[in-house]
Structure formats: structure tokens, C-alpha cells
C-alpha angles and dihedrals in degrees: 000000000000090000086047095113096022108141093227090056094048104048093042073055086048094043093052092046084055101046105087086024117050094099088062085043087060101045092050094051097045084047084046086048102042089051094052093042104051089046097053086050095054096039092055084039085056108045099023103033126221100304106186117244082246098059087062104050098039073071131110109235093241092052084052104054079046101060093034089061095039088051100042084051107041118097084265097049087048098048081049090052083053099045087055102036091063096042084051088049103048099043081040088058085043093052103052085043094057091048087050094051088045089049105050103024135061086206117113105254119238114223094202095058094051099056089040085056092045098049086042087063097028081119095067094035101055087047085062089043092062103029082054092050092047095051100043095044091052086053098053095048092053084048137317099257105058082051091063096034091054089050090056094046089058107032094109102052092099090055092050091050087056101046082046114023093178099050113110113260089235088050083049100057094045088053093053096048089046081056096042094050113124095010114077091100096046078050093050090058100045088050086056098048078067095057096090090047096054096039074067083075105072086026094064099028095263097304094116085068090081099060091030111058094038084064108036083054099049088042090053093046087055087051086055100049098045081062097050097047090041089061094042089044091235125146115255110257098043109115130244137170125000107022126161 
């Protein structure tokens, strides 16, 4: 059980839940992508109205910072945040239920179903989504490290909301820092062996993100599950929570 949570084993776990599957990983990001993108488009279209590209640059840097935070802070800055913070919620919930189904089920996933899944318990994971940024934020203004200690304390409250939709968000967040005891640094350096992976992004024009981020969610939701079965005492590759 040492190797357990050993990076190498988890993602060779992640690699053989994607390979019959990636092409369903990438569709479900680009329509994850797509969504988020195309909201965030209207929404800006609706409060801040269509300002030409030149507008913006004919700006001094100063008048800039100054209309950006007027504008971020103003009622219909705030209504846009909203409208986007729920959106990122909701496909964020729908992602991490899609990499737990792939992860735990042969069955072909629905993506339907799982955004569907993700927008019916947007309450409680918008509420996670603020809280998260609250929390972290505060961190890393007392000092770098408690804000990522604190992001590694939480990261897997999403994945508890959607292994328990009905579970209180605060719940939530003491369950995933009961899981996550004694392993955040086991969890920082996981997170570091991806580092290469993701510096392919930029390298390649983003075209790295399709094989990246595919395989940096499955192997945290592996992550996730070996937790989970090593508390319950239950083999590996036994399933819990969300399935087909």
C-alpha cells in the first residue's frame, strides 16, 4: 500500500481510464469551453456593450486600471461576475463528474447528463466557488504559502459535492480537509510532477491543452478515489458515488 499514492501509479491508472475515451475527454472540454465561453461573451455584450479593441488601446495605462476597476465594481460588473460564476461553477461540477464516471465506470458517459448534473446543484457549487476564492485569496495575501496550503486542503470539495450533492458546502469543505490530512504535501508534489506537462501549452499554442488537461483531471480524480477507497477500506478499483 506505500506506492498507493505514488504519482507514477495514478496517472498510468489515469492513462488506461482515457484510452478508449480521450476523444469523449476532448469533446467535453471544448463543449465545457464553448459554454463558458459564449456566456461570458453575451454577458459582457449585455452590461458593457460592444467597446471597440481601439478604444482600449488608445488608453493610458493608469485610465485603464481605472475603468477596469470601476467597471468590475460597478451593479452591472457585479450581475456579469454572477452570471459567470455560476456558469464556471456549474460546467466545473460537470467536469469533475464526468472524470469520476470515467474513472469508476466502463459505461459510456452522457454529456448531457453531466451538465445537466453540474447546473441542478450550481447553488451549492457557487457557494464553494466563492467561499474557495475567499479563502485562498485571504491566504495568499497573509503569505504565499497558507494560500496554497489552503488550496490543497480544499481541492477536493467539488468532488465531494458531486459524490454527495446534498451535503452542506461547509460539510463539504471539513470532509475534504479530513481526506486531504497528511497529504498535502504528497498533493504539492503531485501537483509539480504536472508542471512540465502543462508548460506544453504555450509551447505548442495551446494545443497541448487538449491532451493535458484530459489527463491532469482523470489523474486527480484518481487521486481522489484512492482516498476515498483507502478510508472505506475498500480495493481500488471498486466503485463509489456518481457512476453511469
Amino acid at each position: 500500500m506505500e506506492d498507493f499514492f505514488a504519482s507514477d501509479a495514478i496517472k498510468t491508472e489515469a492513462k488506461e481510464h482515457l484510452k478508449t475515451r480521450f476523444g469523449s475527454a476532448i469533446l467535453f472540454l471544448l463543449l465545457t469551453v464553448i459554454l463558458h465561453s459564449v456566456v461570458n461573451r453575451l454577458s459582457s455584450m449585455l452590461f458593457y456593450g460592444n467597446i471597440p479593441l481601439s478604444e482600449w488601446k488608445a488608453m493610458l495605462p493608469m485610465d485603464l486600471v481605472r475603468r477596469t476597476f470601476s467597471e468590475t465594481f460597478s451593479i452591472k460588473g457585479l450581475f456579469h461576475s454572477f452570471i459567470t460564476g455560476v456558469v464556471s461553477a456549474g460546467t466545473t461540477l460537470a467536469s469533475v463528474g464526468f472524470y469520476l464516471h470515467l474513472t469508476r465506470s466502463e459505461e459510456k458517459v452522457s454529456f448531457i447528463d453531466m451538465l445537466v448534473f453540474g447546473f441542478r446543484h450550481v447553488p451549492a457549487a457557487f457557494v464553494f466557488y466563492l467561499l474557495r476564492k475567499v479563502v485562498i485569496q485571504l491566504g495568499l495575501l497573509l503569505l504565499i504559502i497558507p494560500g496554497i496550503i489552503w488550496s490543497l486542503e480544499y481541492i477536493f470539495v467539488m468532488y465531494i459535492l458531486a459524490d454527495h450533492p446534498d451535503m452542506p458546502v461547509l460539510q463539504a469543505f471539513r470532509r475534504s480537509s479530513e481526506l486531504t490530512r497528511g497529504r498535502k504535501m504528497d498533493l504539492f508534489n503531485f501537483h509539480l510532477s504536472f508542471i512540465p506537462w502543462f508548460l506544453l501549452v504555450p509551447i505548442t499554442l495551446g494545443l497541448a491543452i487538449f491532451y493535458v488537461v484530459p489527463f491532469y483531471s482523470s489523474s486527480l480524480a484518481v487521486y481522489y478515489n484512492r482516498l476515498v477507497y483507502q478510508e472505506e477500506g475498500m480495493v481500488p478499483d471498486a466503485p463509489t458515488g456518481i457512476e453511469g
